[in-house]
Each structure stands twice: as C-alpha cells, then as structure tokens.
PDB file of C-alpha atoms and ligand atoms in Angstrom:
ATOM      1  CA  MET A 162     -20.275  10.622 -22.283  1.00 77.00           C
ATOM      2  CA  ASN A 163     -17.777   8.012 -23.445  1.00 86.00           C
ATOM      3  CA  TYR A 164     -15.368   8.150 -20.514  1.00 92.00           C
ATOM      4  CA  ARG A 165     -15.591   5.205 -18.102  1.00 92.00           C
ATOM      5  CA  HIS A 166     -13.162   5.269 -15.220  1.00 92.00           C
ATOM      6  CA  ALA A 167     -13.147   1.445 -14.982  1.00 94.00           C
ATOM      7  CA  PHE A 168     -10.599   1.445 -17.849  1.00 95.00           C
ATOM      8  CA  HIS A 169      -8.246   3.744 -15.932  1.00 96.00           C
ATOM      9  CA  ALA A 170      -8.658   2.880 -12.242  1.00 97.00           C
ATOM     10  CA  GLY A 171      -5.343   2.726 -10.405  1.00 98.00           C
ATOM     11  CA  ASN A 172      -3.396   4.453 -13.179  1.00 98.00           C
ATOM     12  CA  VAL A 173      -0.676   7.049 -12.612  1.00 98.00           C
ATOM     13  CA  GLY A 174      -3.221   9.869 -12.342  1.00 98.00           C
ATOM     14  CA  ASP A 175      -5.278   7.992  -9.761  1.00 98.00           C
ATOM     15  CA  VAL A 176      -2.196   7.254  -7.679  1.00 98.00           C
ATOM     16  CA  LEU A 177      -1.222  10.929  -7.415  1.00 98.00           C
ATOM     17  CA  LYS A 178      -4.828  12.024  -6.764  1.00 98.00           C
ATOM     18  CA  HIS A 179      -5.506   9.419  -4.089  1.00 98.00           C
ATOM     19  CA  VAL A 180      -2.159   9.800  -2.291  1.00 98.00           C
ATOM     20  CA  VAL A 181      -2.783  13.550  -1.978  1.00 98.00           C
ATOM     21  CA  LEU A 182      -6.472  13.092  -1.087  1.00 98.00           C
ATOM     22  CA  LEU A 183      -5.612  10.850   1.855  1.00 98.00           C
ATOM     23  CA  GLU A 184      -3.188  13.469   3.221  1.00 98.00           C
ATOM     24  CA  LEU A 185      -5.841  16.194   2.874  1.00 98.00           C
ATOM     25  CA  LEU A 186      -8.318  14.033   4.780  1.00 98.00           C
ATOM     26  CA  ALA A 187      -5.794  13.284   7.523  1.00 98.00           C
ATOM     27  CA  ALA A 188      -5.122  17.018   7.933  1.00 98.00           C
ATOM     28  CA  LEU A 189      -8.868  17.813   8.055  1.00 98.00           C
ATOM     29  CA  HIS A 190      -9.478  15.134  10.663  1.00 97.00           C
ATOM     30  CA  ARG A 191      -6.791  16.497  12.965  1.00 97.00           C
ATOM     31  CA  LYS A 192      -9.550  18.699  14.429  1.00 96.00           C
ATOM     32  CA  PRO A 193     -12.564  16.960  15.963  1.00 96.00           C
ATOM     33  CA  ASN A 194     -15.145  19.305  14.317  1.00 97.00           C
ATOM     34  CA  PRO A 195     -17.277  17.510  11.723  1.00 98.00           C
ATOM     35  CA  VAL A 196     -16.630  17.979   8.019  1.00 98.00           C
ATOM     36  CA  HIS A 197     -18.525  17.827   4.727  1.00 98.00           C
ATOM     37  CA  LEU A 198     -16.819  16.116   1.800  1.00 98.00           C
ATOM     38  CA  LEU A 199     -18.017  16.642  -1.782  1.00 98.00           C
ATOM     39  CA  ASP A 200     -16.865  14.559  -4.763  1.00 98.00           C
ATOM     40  CA  THR A 201     -18.242  16.245  -7.901  1.00 98.00           C
ATOM     41  CA  HIS A 202     -17.158  13.572 -10.427  1.00 98.00           C
ATOM     42  CA  ALA A 203     -17.293  10.418  -8.370  1.00 98.00           C
ATOM     43  CA  GLY A 204     -17.156   7.434 -10.766  1.00 98.00           C
ATOM     44  CA  ILE A 205     -18.361   4.102  -9.311  1.00 98.00           C
ATOM     45  CA  GLY A 206     -16.297   4.142  -6.120  1.00 98.00           C
ATOM     46  CA  LEU A 207     -14.775   0.693  -6.319  1.00 98.00           C
ATOM     47  CA  TYR A 208     -13.007  -1.131  -9.179  1.00 98.00           C
ATOM     48  CA  ASP A 209     -12.409  -4.813  -9.915  1.00 97.00           C
ATOM     49  CA  LEU A 210      -8.921  -5.046 -11.392  1.00 97.00           C
ATOM     50  CA  ALA A 211      -9.735  -8.449 -12.923  1.00 96.00           C
ATOM     51  CA  SER A 212     -12.547  -6.918 -15.009  1.00 97.00           C
ATOM     52  CA  ASP A 213     -12.298  -6.759 -18.816  1.00 96.00           C
ATOM     53  CA  GLU A 214     -12.145  -2.967 -18.603  1.00 95.00           C
ATOM     54  CA  ALA A 215      -9.201  -2.875 -16.177  1.00 96.00           C
ATOM     55  CA  GLN A 216      -7.369  -5.684 -17.952  1.00 96.00           C
ATOM     56  CA  ARG A 217      -7.776  -4.245 -21.440  1.00 94.00           C
ATOM     57  CA  GLY A 218      -5.343  -1.354 -21.062  1.00 88.00           C
ATOM     58  CA  GLY A 219      -3.642  -2.648 -17.918  1.00 94.00           C
ATOM     59  CA  GLU A 220      -3.108   0.965 -16.823  1.00 96.00           C
ATOM     60  CA  TYR A 221      -3.140   0.010 -13.141  1.00 97.00           C
ATOM     61  CA  ARG A 222       0.019  -2.072 -13.604  1.00 97.00           C
ATOM     62  CA  LEU A 223       1.989   1.048 -14.558  1.00 96.00           C
ATOM     63  CA  GLY A 224       0.375   3.010 -11.698  1.00 98.00           C
ATOM     64  CA  VAL A 225      -0.532   1.366  -8.418  1.00 98.00           C
ATOM     65  CA  GLY A 226       1.223  -1.853  -9.487  1.00 98.00           C
ATOM     66  CA  ALA A 227       4.544  -0.078 -10.063  1.00 98.00           C
ATOM     67  CA  VAL A 228       4.262   1.736  -6.716  1.00 98.00           C
ATOM     68  CA  LEU A 229       3.533  -1.413  -4.714  1.00 98.00           C
ATOM     69  CA  ALA A 230       6.380  -3.280  -6.392  1.00 98.00           C
ATOM     70  CA  ASP A 231       8.767  -1.215  -4.251  1.00 97.00           C
ATOM     71  CA  PRO A 232       8.885  -2.559  -0.672  1.00 94.00           C
ATOM     72  CA  ALA A 233       9.470   1.022   0.538  1.00 96.00           C
ATOM     73  CA  ALA A 234       5.914   1.989  -0.511  1.00 97.00           C
ATOM     74  CA  HIS A 235       4.360   1.171   2.871  1.00 96.00           C
ATOM     75  CA  ARG A 236       6.931   3.406   4.623  1.00 97.00           C
ATOM     76  CA  VAL A 237       6.702   6.424   2.283  1.00 98.00           C
ATOM     77  CA  LEU A 238       2.948   6.193   1.546  1.00 98.00           C
ATOM     78  CA  PRO A 239       1.536   4.615   4.720  1.00 98.00           C
ATOM     79  CA  ARG A 240      -2.028   5.919   4.348  1.00 98.00           C
ATOM     80  CA  TYR A 241      -2.283   4.906   0.697  1.00 98.00           C
ATOM     81  CA  VAL A 242      -0.940   1.415   1.282  1.00 98.00           C
ATOM     82  CA  ALA A 243      -3.169   1.013   4.375  1.00 98.00           C
ATOM     83  CA  ALA A 244      -6.240   1.924   2.278  1.00 98.00           C
ATOM     84  CA  LEU A 245      -5.284  -0.622  -0.395  1.00 98.00           C
ATOM     85  CA  LYS A 246      -4.735  -3.207   2.296  1.00 98.00           C
ATOM     86  CA  ALA A 247      -8.115  -2.464   3.905  1.00 98.00           C
ATOM     87  CA  LEU A 248      -9.770  -3.263   0.576  1.00 97.00           C
ATOM     88  CA  ASN A 249      -7.443  -6.154  -0.266  1.00 98.00           C
ATOM     89  CA  PRO A 250      -6.721  -8.039   2.975  1.00 97.00           C
ATOM     90  CA  GLU A 251      -4.456 -10.466   1.090  1.00 97.00           C
ATOM     91  CA  LEU A 252      -2.224  -7.703  -0.262  1.00 97.00           C
ATOM     92  CA  ALA A 253       1.408  -8.743   0.197  1.00 95.00           C
ATOM     93  CA  PRO A 254       4.597  -6.658   0.060  1.00 91.00           C
ATOM     94  CA  GLY A 255       5.448  -6.293  -3.635  1.00 94.00           C
ATOM     95  CA  GLY A 256       1.782  -5.977  -4.620  1.00 95.00           C
ATOM     96  CA  ALA A 257       0.618  -9.600  -4.959  1.00 96.00           C
ATOM     97  CA  GLY A 258      -3.024  -9.932  -3.876  1.00 97.00           C
ATOM     98  CA  LEU A 259      -4.161  -6.566  -5.276  1.00 98.00           C
ATOM     99  CA  ARG A 260      -7.611  -7.333  -6.727  1.00 97.00           C
ATOM    100  CA  ARG A 261      -9.696  -4.242  -6.097  1.00 98.00           C
ATOM    101  CA  TYR A 262      -8.871  -0.553  -6.375  1.00 98.00           C
ATOM    102  CA  PRO A 263     -10.584   2.140  -4.284  1.00 98.00           C
ATOM    103  CA  GLY A 264     -12.096   5.119  -6.072  1.00 98.00           C
ATOM    104  CA  SER A 265     -12.217   8.505  -4.388  1.00 98.00           C
ATOM    105  CA  PRO A 266     -15.749   7.856  -2.969  1.00 98.00           C
ATOM    106  CA  TRP A 267     -14.475   4.750  -1.185  1.00 98.00           C
ATOM    107  CA  LEU A 268     -11.492   6.648   0.250  1.00 98.00           C
ATOM    108  CA  LEU A 269     -13.699   9.546   1.354  1.00 98.00           C
ATOM    109  CA  LYS A 270     -16.267   7.231   2.891  1.00 98.00           C
ATOM    110  CA  GLN A 271     -13.734   5.259   4.929  1.00 98.00           C
ATOM    111  CA  SER A 272     -12.591   8.529   6.517  1.00 98.00           C
ATOM    112  CA  LEU A 273     -16.075   9.516   7.796  1.00 98.00           C
ATOM    113  CA  ARG A 274     -16.634   9.982  11.514  1.00 98.00           C
ATOM    114  CA  ASP A 275     -20.056  10.189  13.207  1.00 96.00           C
ATOM    115  CA  GLY A 276     -21.016  13.784  12.372  1.00 96.00           C
ATOM    116  CA  ASP A 277     -19.297  13.949   8.968  1.00 98.00           C
ATOM    117  CA  ARG A 278     -21.206  14.039   5.671  1.00 98.00           C
ATOM    118  CA  LEU A 279     -20.279  12.903   2.159  1.00 98.00           C
ATOM    119  CA  THR A 280     -21.970  14.062  -1.069  1.00 98.00           C
ATOM    120  CA  LEU A 281     -21.164  12.233  -4.315  1.00 98.00           C
ATOM    121  CA  CYS A 282     -22.175  13.396  -7.812  1.00 98.00           C
ATOM    122  CA  GLU A 283     -21.955  11.270 -10.958  1.00 98.00           C
ATOM    123  CA  LEU A 284     -23.575  12.137 -14.302  1.00 97.00           C
ATOM    124  CA  HIS A 285     -23.371   8.779 -16.107  1.00 97.00           C
ATOM    125  CA  PRO A 286     -26.696   7.049 -15.296  1.00 96.00           C
ATOM    126  CA  GLN A 287     -25.331   3.512 -15.018  1.00 96.00           C
ATOM    127  CA  ASP A 288     -22.250   4.597 -13.055  1.00 97.00           C
ATOM    128  CA  ALA A 289     -24.427   6.653 -10.698  1.00 97.00           C
ATOM    129  CA  GLU A 290     -26.495   3.541  -9.980  1.00 97.00           C
ATOM    130  CA  THR A 291     -23.404   1.377  -9.415  1.00 97.00           C
ATOM    131  CA  LEU A 292     -21.983   4.094  -7.160  1.00 98.00           C
ATOM    132  CA  LYS A 293     -25.155   4.012  -5.052  1.00 97.00           C
ATOM    133  CA  GLN A 294     -24.819   0.270  -4.645  1.00 97.00           C
ATOM    134  CA  ASN A 295     -21.086   0.380  -3.885  1.00 97.00           C
ATOM    135  CA  ILE A 296     -20.951   3.358  -1.525  1.00 96.00           C
ATOM    136  CA  GLY A 297     -24.404   4.844  -0.942  1.00 80.00           C
ATOM    137  CA  ARG A 298     -25.823   2.577   1.741  1.00 89.00           C
ATOM    138  CA  ASP A 299     -24.819   4.775   4.655  1.00 96.00           C
ATOM    139  CA  PRO A 300     -26.975   7.518   6.198  1.00 96.00           C
ATOM    140  CA  ARG A 301     -23.995   9.910   6.138  1.00 98.00           C
ATOM    141  CA  VAL A 302     -23.632   9.548   2.340  1.00 98.00           C
ATOM    142  CA  ALA A 303     -25.812  11.181  -0.349  1.00 97.00           C
ATOM    143  CA  VAL A 304     -25.414  10.079  -3.981  1.00 97.00           C
ATOM    144  CA  HIS A 305     -26.701  12.433  -6.697  1.00 97.00           C
ATOM    145  CA  HIS A 306     -27.131  11.568 -10.361  1.00 98.00           C
ATOM    146  CA  ARG A 307     -26.317  15.091 -11.545  1.00 97.00           C
ATOM    147  CA  ASP A 308     -23.773  17.439 -13.107  1.00 97.00           C
ATOM    148  CA  GLY A 309     -20.897  17.937 -10.690  1.00 98.00           C
ATOM    149  CA  PHE A 310     -20.056  21.419 -11.995  1.00 97.00           C
ATOM    150  CA  ALA A 311     -23.628  22.574 -11.363  1.00 97.00           C
ATOM    151  CA  ALA A 312     -23.426  21.000  -7.895  1.00 97.00           C
ATOM    152  CA  LEU A 313     -20.688  23.499  -6.995  1.00 96.00           C
ATOM    153  CA  LYS A 314     -23.357  26.184  -7.306  1.00 93.00           C
ATOM    154  CA  ALA A 315     -26.383  24.276  -6.072  1.00 96.00           C
ATOM    155  CA  LEU A 316     -24.944  22.389  -3.093  1.00 97.00           C
ATOM    156  CA  LEU A 317     -22.488  24.884  -1.597  1.00 97.00           C
ATOM    157  CA  PRO A 318     -21.932  25.970   1.096  1.00 97.00           C
ATOM    158  CA  PRO A 319     -22.461  22.619   2.732  1.00 97.00           C
ATOM    159  CA  THR A 320     -23.368  21.671   6.282  1.00 95.00           C
ATOM    160  CA  PRO A 321     -21.132  21.248   8.235  1.00 96.00           C
ATOM    161  CA  ARG A 322     -19.140  24.196   6.919  1.00 96.00           C
ATOM    162  CA  ARG A 323     -15.657  22.740   7.263  1.00 97.00           C
ATOM    163  CA  GLY A 324     -14.582  20.426   4.512  1.00 98.00           C
ATOM    164  CA  LEU A 325     -13.249  19.563   1.125  1.00 98.00           C
ATOM    165  CA  ALA A 326     -14.449  19.399  -2.480  1.00 98.00           C
ATOM    166  CA  LEU A 327     -12.689  17.011  -4.850  1.00 98.00           C
ATOM    167  CA  ILE A 328     -13.217  18.003  -8.488  1.00 98.00           C
ATOM    168  CA  ASP A 329     -12.084  15.292 -10.870  1.00 98.00           C
ATOM    169  CA  PRO A 330     -13.609  15.773 -14.339  1.00 97.00           C
ATOM    170  CA  ALA A 331     -13.204  13.417 -17.289  1.00 96.00           C
ATOM    171  CA  TYR A 332     -11.773  16.138 -19.624  1.00 96.00           C
ATOM    172  CA  GLU A 333     -13.746  14.830 -22.605  1.00 93.00           C
ATOM    173  CA  ALA A 334     -15.059  18.201 -23.760  1.00 92.00           C
ATOM    174  CA  LYS A 335     -12.801  20.704 -25.558  1.00 89.00           C
ATOM    175  CA  ASP A 336     -13.837  23.515 -23.210  1.00 94.00           C
ATOM    176  CA  GLU A 337     -13.559  21.479 -19.992  1.00 94.00           C
ATOM    177  CA  PHE A 338     -10.714  23.575 -18.520  1.00 96.00           C
ATOM    178  CA  ALA A 339     -12.752  26.761 -19.060  1.00 96.00           C
ATOM    179  CA  VAL A 340     -15.945  25.219 -17.622  1.00 96.00           C
ATOM    180  CA  LEU A 341     -13.916  23.975 -14.673  1.00 97.00           C
ATOM    181  CA  SER A 342     -12.379  27.391 -13.902  1.00 97.00           C
ATOM    182  CA  LYS A 343     -15.812  29.005 -13.914  1.00 97.00           C
ATOM    183  CA  ALA A 344     -17.280  26.335 -11.659  1.00 97.00           C
ATOM    184  CA  VAL A 345     -14.374  26.530  -9.194  1.00 97.00           C
ATOM    185  CA  LEU A 346     -14.694  30.307  -8.933  1.00 97.00           C
ATOM    186  CA  ALA A 347     -18.463  29.996  -8.399  1.00 97.00           C
ATOM    187  CA  GLY A 348     -17.909  27.310  -5.760  1.00 98.00           C
ATOM    188  CA  LEU A 349     -15.335  29.398  -3.927  1.00 97.00           C
ATOM    189  CA  GLN A 350     -17.615  32.399  -3.922  1.00 97.00           C
ATOM    190  CA  ARG A 351     -20.221  30.324  -2.088  1.00 97.00           C
ATOM    191  CA  TRP A 352     -17.759  28.455   0.102  1.00 98.00           C
ATOM    192  CA  PRO A 353     -14.651  30.624   0.659  1.00 97.00           C
ATOM    193  CA  VAL A 354     -13.450  28.519   3.599  1.00 96.00           C
ATOM    194  CA  GLY A 355     -13.736  25.233   1.711  1.00 98.00           C
ATOM    195  CA  GLN A 356     -10.686  23.309   0.588  1.00 98.00           C
ATOM    196  CA  PHE A 357     -10.756  22.459  -3.121  1.00 98.00           C
ATOM    197  CA  ALA A 358      -8.656  19.740  -4.750  1.00 98.00           C
ATOM    198  CA  ILE A 359      -8.857  19.851  -8.543  1.00 98.00           C
ATOM    199  CA  TRP A 360      -7.273  17.122 -10.643  1.00 98.00           C
ATOM    200  CA  TYR A 361      -6.037  17.932 -14.151  1.00 98.00           C
ATOM    201  CA  PRO A 362      -4.215  16.016 -16.893  1.00 97.00           C
ATOM    202  CA  ILE A 363      -0.876  17.270 -18.195  1.00 97.00           C
ATOM    203  CA  LYS A 364      -0.383  16.696 -21.879  1.00 97.00           C
ATOM    204  CA  GLU A 365       1.412  19.876 -22.911  1.00 96.00           C
ATOM    205  CA  GLN A 366       2.975  21.674 -19.929  1.00 96.00           C
ATOM    206  CA  LYS A 367       2.765  25.094 -21.550  1.00 96.00           C
ATOM    207  CA  MET A 368      -1.015  24.782 -22.080  1.00 96.00           C
ATOM    208  CA  VAL A 369      -1.515  23.742 -18.452  1.00 97.00           C
ATOM    209  CA  ASP A 370       0.742  26.552 -17.204  1.00 97.00           C
ATOM    210  CA  ALA A 371      -1.304  29.114 -19.142  1.00 97.00           C
ATOM    211  CA  TRP A 372      -4.562  27.761 -17.644  1.00 97.00           C
ATOM    212  CA  LYS A 373      -3.133  27.844 -14.107  1.00 98.00           C
ATOM    213  CA  ALA A 374      -1.795  31.375 -14.531  1.00 97.00           C
ATOM    214  CA  ASP A 375      -5.168  32.596 -15.789  1.00 97.00           C
ATOM    215  CA  LEU A 376      -7.065  30.948 -12.921  1.00 97.00           C
ATOM    216  CA  ALA A 377      -4.515  32.132 -10.334  1.00 96.00           C
ATOM    217  CA  LYS A 378      -5.193  35.758 -11.320  1.00 96.00           C
ATOM    218  CA  GLN A 379      -8.799  35.264 -10.239  1.00 96.00           C
ATOM    219  CA  LEU A 380      -8.152  33.378  -7.007  1.00 96.00           C
ATOM    220  CA  LYS A 381      -7.823  35.248  -3.742  1.00 91.00           C
ATOM    221  CA  THR A 382      -6.756  32.444  -1.435  1.00 95.00           C
ATOM    222  CA  GLU A 383      -3.635  30.319  -1.117  1.00 97.00           C
ATOM    223  CA  THR A 384      -3.300  27.850  -3.980  1.00 98.00           C
ATOM    224  CA  LEU A 385      -0.702  25.176  -4.708  1.00 98.00           C
ATOM    225  CA  ALA A 386      -0.163  23.059  -7.806  1.00 98.00           C
ATOM    226  CA  ILE A 387       1.112  19.538  -7.135  1.00 98.00           C
ATOM    227  CA  GLU A 388       2.424  17.961 -10.345  1.00 98.00           C
ATOM    228  CA  LEU A 389       3.875  14.634 -11.368  1.00 98.00           C
ATOM    229  CA  THR A 390       5.010  14.046 -14.943  1.00 98.00           C
ATOM    230  CA  ILE A 391       6.296  10.703 -16.199  1.00 97.00           C
ATOM    231  CA  ARG A 392       8.176  12.177 -19.186  1.00 95.00           C
ATOM    232  CA  ALA A 393       8.733  15.608 -20.695  1.00 93.00           C
ATOM    233  CA  ALA A 394       5.268  17.125 -21.186  1.00 93.00           C
ATOM    234  CA  LYS A 395       5.598  18.237 -24.785  1.00 91.00           C
ATOM    235  CA  GLU A 396       3.441  15.879 -26.844  1.00 86.00           C
ATOM    236  CA  PRO A 397      -0.164  17.183 -26.764  1.00 87.00           C
ATOM    237  CA  LYS A 398      -1.659  13.869 -27.878  1.00 88.00           C
ATOM    238  CA  GLN A 399      -0.499  11.739 -24.956  1.00 92.00           C
ATOM    239  CA  MET A 400      -0.957  11.778 -21.200  1.00 93.00           C
ATOM    240  CA  ASN A 401       2.391  12.886 -19.804  1.00 97.00           C
ATOM    241  CA  GLY A 402       1.384  13.406 -16.216  1.00 98.00           C
ATOM    242  CA  SER A 403      -1.179  15.077 -14.019  1.00 98.00           C
ATOM    243  CA  GLY A 404      -1.597  17.604 -11.272  1.00 98.00           C
ATOM    244  CA  LEU A 405      -3.821  18.714  -8.433  1.00 98.00           C
ATOM    245  CA  LEU A 406      -4.622  22.304  -7.620  1.00 98.00           C
ATOM    246  CA  LEU A 407      -5.101  22.715  -3.891  1.00 98.00           C
ATOM    247  CA  VAL A 408      -7.070  25.823  -2.977  1.00 98.00           C
ATOM    248  CA  ASN A 409      -6.978  26.626   0.765  1.00 98.00           C
ATOM    249  CA  PRO A 410      -4.518  23.776   1.408  1.00 98.00           C
ATOM    250  CA  PRO A 411      -3.684  22.542   4.914  1.00 97.00           C
ATOM    251  CA  TRP A 412      -0.795  24.362   6.570  1.00 95.00           C
ATOM    252  CA  GLN A 413       2.611  23.114   5.395  1.00 94.00           C
ATOM    253  CA  ILE A 414       1.150  20.235   3.346  1.00 97.00           C
ATOM    254  CA  GLU A 415       4.065  20.746   0.914  1.00 97.00           C
ATOM    255  CA  GLN A 416       6.465  19.305   3.477  1.00 97.00           C
ATOM    256  CA  THR A 417       4.402  16.129   3.763  1.00 98.00           C
ATOM    257  CA  LEU A 418       3.821  15.771   0.037  1.00 98.00           C
ATOM    258  CA  GLN A 419       7.278  16.465  -1.461  1.00 98.00           C
ATOM    259  CA  PRO A 420       8.938  13.192  -0.313  1.00 98.00           C
ATOM    260  CA  MET A 421       5.869  11.278  -1.484  1.00 98.00           C
ATOM    261  CA  LEU A 422       6.045  12.956  -4.893  1.00 98.00           C
ATOM    262  CA  ASP A 423       9.761  12.197  -5.174  1.00 98.00           C
ATOM    263  CA  PHE A 424       9.062   8.541  -4.433  1.00 98.00           C
ATOM    264  CA  LEU A 425       6.229   8.428  -6.988  1.00 98.00           C
ATOM    265  CA  LYS A 426       8.508   9.963  -9.592  1.00 98.00           C
ATOM    266  CA  SER A 427      11.172   7.346  -8.915  1.00 97.00           C
ATOM    267  CA  ARG A 428       8.590   4.562  -9.385  1.00 97.00           C
ATOM    268  CA  LEU A 429       6.488   5.938 -12.241  1.00 97.00           C
ATOM    269  CA  THR A 430       8.902   7.720 -14.609  1.00 94.00           C
ATOM    270  CA  ARG A 431       8.803   6.244 -18.127  1.00 91.00           C
ATOM    271  CA  GLU A 432      11.110   8.523 -20.118  1.00 92.00           C
ATOM    272  CA  PRO A 433      13.632  11.336 -19.519  1.00 93.00           C
ATOM    273  CA  GLY A 434      12.252  14.731 -18.532  1.00 94.00           C
ATOM    274  CA  ALA A 435       9.873  13.525 -15.770  1.00 96.00           C
ATOM    275  CA  GLY A 436       9.169  15.841 -12.856  1.00 96.00           C
ATOM    276  CA  ALA A 437       7.687  16.050  -9.341  1.00 97.00           C
ATOM    277  CA  ARG A 438       7.057  19.574  -8.200  1.00 97.00           C
ATOM    278  CA  ILE A 439       4.990  21.749  -5.903  1.00 98.00           C
ATOM    279  CA  GLU A 440       4.370  25.263  -7.118  1.00 98.00           C
ATOM    280  CA  THR A 441       2.811  28.107  -5.140  1.00 98.00           C
ATOM    281  CA  LEU A 442       0.304  29.752  -7.482  1.00 97.00           C
ATOM    282  CA  VAL A 443      -1.235  32.102  -4.951  1.00 97.00           C
ATOM    283  CA  LYS A 444       0.555  32.882  -1.689  1.00 94.00           C
ATOM    284  CA  ALA A 445      -1.250  32.769   1.661  1.00 86.00           C
ATOM    285  CA  GLY A 446      -2.647  36.249   2.430  1.00 79.00           C
TER     286      GLY A 446
HETATM  287  C1  SAM B 531     -11.992  10.707 -13.615  1.00 64.19           C
HETATM  288  S1  SAM B 531     -13.534   9.957 -13.314  1.00 64.19           S
HETATM  289  C2  SAM B 531     -13.736  10.093 -11.581  1.00 64.19           C
HETATM  290  C3  SAM B 531     -12.857   9.222 -10.741  1.00 64.19           C
HETATM  291  C4  SAM B 531     -13.061   9.338  -9.260  1.00 64.19           C
HETATM  292  N1  SAM B 531     -13.096  10.719  -8.794  1.00 64.19           N
HETATM  293  C5  SAM B 531     -11.989   8.596  -8.498  1.00 64.19           C
HETATM  294  O1  SAM B 531     -10.960   9.205  -8.146  1.00 64.19           O
HETATM  295  O2  SAM B 531     -12.179   7.412  -8.225  1.00 64.19           O
HETATM  296  C6  SAM B 531     -14.656  11.163 -13.885  1.00 64.19           C
HETATM  297  C7  SAM B 531     -16.123  10.770 -13.715  1.00 64.19           C
HETATM  298  O3  SAM B 531     -16.927  11.920 -13.974  1.00 64.19           O
HETATM  299  C8  SAM B 531     -18.124  11.491 -14.610  1.00 64.19           C
HETATM  300  N2  SAM B 531     -18.652  12.711 -15.269  1.00 64.19           N
HETATM  301  C9  SAM B 531     -18.406  13.211 -16.500  1.00 64.19           C
HETATM  302  N3  SAM B 531     -18.969  14.420 -16.643  1.00 64.19           N
HETATM  303  C10 SAM B 531     -19.588  14.694 -15.455  1.00 64.19           C
HETATM  304  C11 SAM B 531     -20.314  15.814 -14.946  1.00 64.19           C
HETATM  305  N4  SAM B 531     -20.510  16.899 -15.700  1.00 64.19           N
HETATM  306  N5  SAM B 531     -20.770  15.755 -13.675  1.00 64.19           N
HETATM  307  C12 SAM B 531     -20.546  14.666 -12.903  1.00 64.19           C
HETATM  308  N6  SAM B 531     -19.872  13.577 -13.316  1.00 64.19           N
HETATM  309  C13 SAM B 531     -19.397  13.594 -14.583  1.00 64.19           C
HETATM  310  C14 SAM B 531     -17.683  10.382 -15.521  1.00 64.19           C
HETATM  311  O4  SAM B 531     -18.781   9.535 -15.832  1.00 64.19           O
HETATM  312  C15 SAM B 531     -16.623   9.689 -14.653  1.00 64.19           C
HETATM  313  O5  SAM B 531     -17.198   8.647 -13.892  1.00 64.19           O
END
C-alpha cells in the first residue's frame, strides 16, 4: 500500500467528491429518520495543508485553492465553503487562511445527528490509527482497521437502515475497477435501499465508459454518473478528471449538482476538452 492521501488532499478529485457528498448528506437529512453512513476507504479524516506531504505536490492549490480564489464560490457551493470555514475559522474570501482540509470522515461526522451512526474503514495501519485519533472519539463513530471492500459484505445492511456508503478506493491495483464492481454488487444485494457514492479516476474516457456500461448492465436501480474532466481524457498515464457513480441517488439531485459542476469546470479546467456532465446510466424503475 503506497498510496497516502495526505499528498492529494484538497485536489481536483477531492473537490468534486466532497461537493457532491455534502449535497447527498443534505438530501438524506431532509427527513428526520436516523441514518447510517459508511466510508469504506476513509483516509485519516483531516489534513494539514502546511505538511511536507501536502506541500510537495501542491495539488490542493489547483483544487480547493482554485475554487476558493473565485469570490462566487460561497454562493455556488455554500455547503462546501461552510465546511471549509468551520475547519478554518480564519478563512477569508479568496482563500487566504486555508490551513486544514477536511477528509470525507470529517464531513460525514459533522453531519451526524443524535441517532445517526458512522462507520469508517481504513486498511493502512498508521492511517487507521491517525483516523481514530482525528475522528473516532465519538460514541456514534466506529473506526475499523480493515478492508473496505470486504466491509461491504460484512457490515451491510447497517442499522439504521437508511443511509449512504461512500466508496473511495486508491486505485493502486490493476484490477481495482473489477474488484470494486464486484464489491458494489455484493453491497447492493445486502442493502438494496442504500445510497452508494463511488468515486473513480478518469484517465482514458473510453476505458471508464466501458467499465460503467458493464456495471450498469448488472445494476437494477437508478444510477447516475457525475463527471468532471479538466482536459480531454485521452492520455492514459495522467489524471484527466474524476467521477462519482450515484446508485439510488436523491430525487432530482442532477438539478442541484449541474450548476455546481459548471462552476467547478470554469475554475478547474487546465486544457481544452474539459467537461462537466451528468449521465443517467440506469433509469429510475
Ligand atoms: C482516496 S483515499 C480516501 C480519501 C477519503 N475518502 C477522503 O475523501 O477524504 C483512499 C484510502 O483508502 C485506503 N485503502 C487502500 N486500500 C484499502 C482497502 N482495501 N480497504 C480500506 N482502505 C483502503 C488508503 O490507505 C487511503 O487512505
């Protein structure tokens, strides 16, 4: 396991993932019934942007930094900017004062109400320990040092039954897309009413399209693909964008997300051929 998210926190992929995650949580919390939230690949939950890791590649500057540089960010992405501000009280319009970046566990935890539950899985031993220290000291939160794909079999369906699973693998292994598809299908079999949000990198669009088409054939419930590319996705060796599959998405979430995606595209595009699109992979039954 070489991947450490501390090098990438706040990058373009994180921005898309966390903007969408906050909208999914807001939609879930519109009903008062308690929810269970599962993060299968959690990372450490909280990132110091002054750390050597974050500074080395400076990826956050081209992600969250570029978004905050536009004063319109707080109007178009109010939940995202509010979360950043909650963690960075000195955050000023334009982005000055951004010192820490919230990982998905932090965002999920700050949404918890009294009866809600949060389960976090992280396989890297040191990161699992740091995650416990950063996020785990709350009786509503359980941190597991275990394989997140296996957790989709072992821990589902959860109690309470309403809720969301975020699946955010590191994509280090050659067969990770295939392992992921299998795990998602197993998870859905156990938890057909669960919402699933699955992040994926886009290097070559045609490879990703083939994977989505294959998975869509096996899915029986409504599924959307939310994608943001920062240049034409043709070069298989570089990260050209990312996407989120939303299985069992909230009603009409597309209408909320499209203007946000358009804004992100305007801020994050690096070269011609960028895109911001929402595709229906499986229609509502
Ligand atoms: C992309 S990062 C997660 C970022 C996090 N979800 C966020 O948004 O802040 C992927 C994480 O998965 C962990 N990981 C890798 N393989 C795993 C597995 N099979 N099960 C659980 N965690 C794994 C890595 O150590 C890494 O911390």
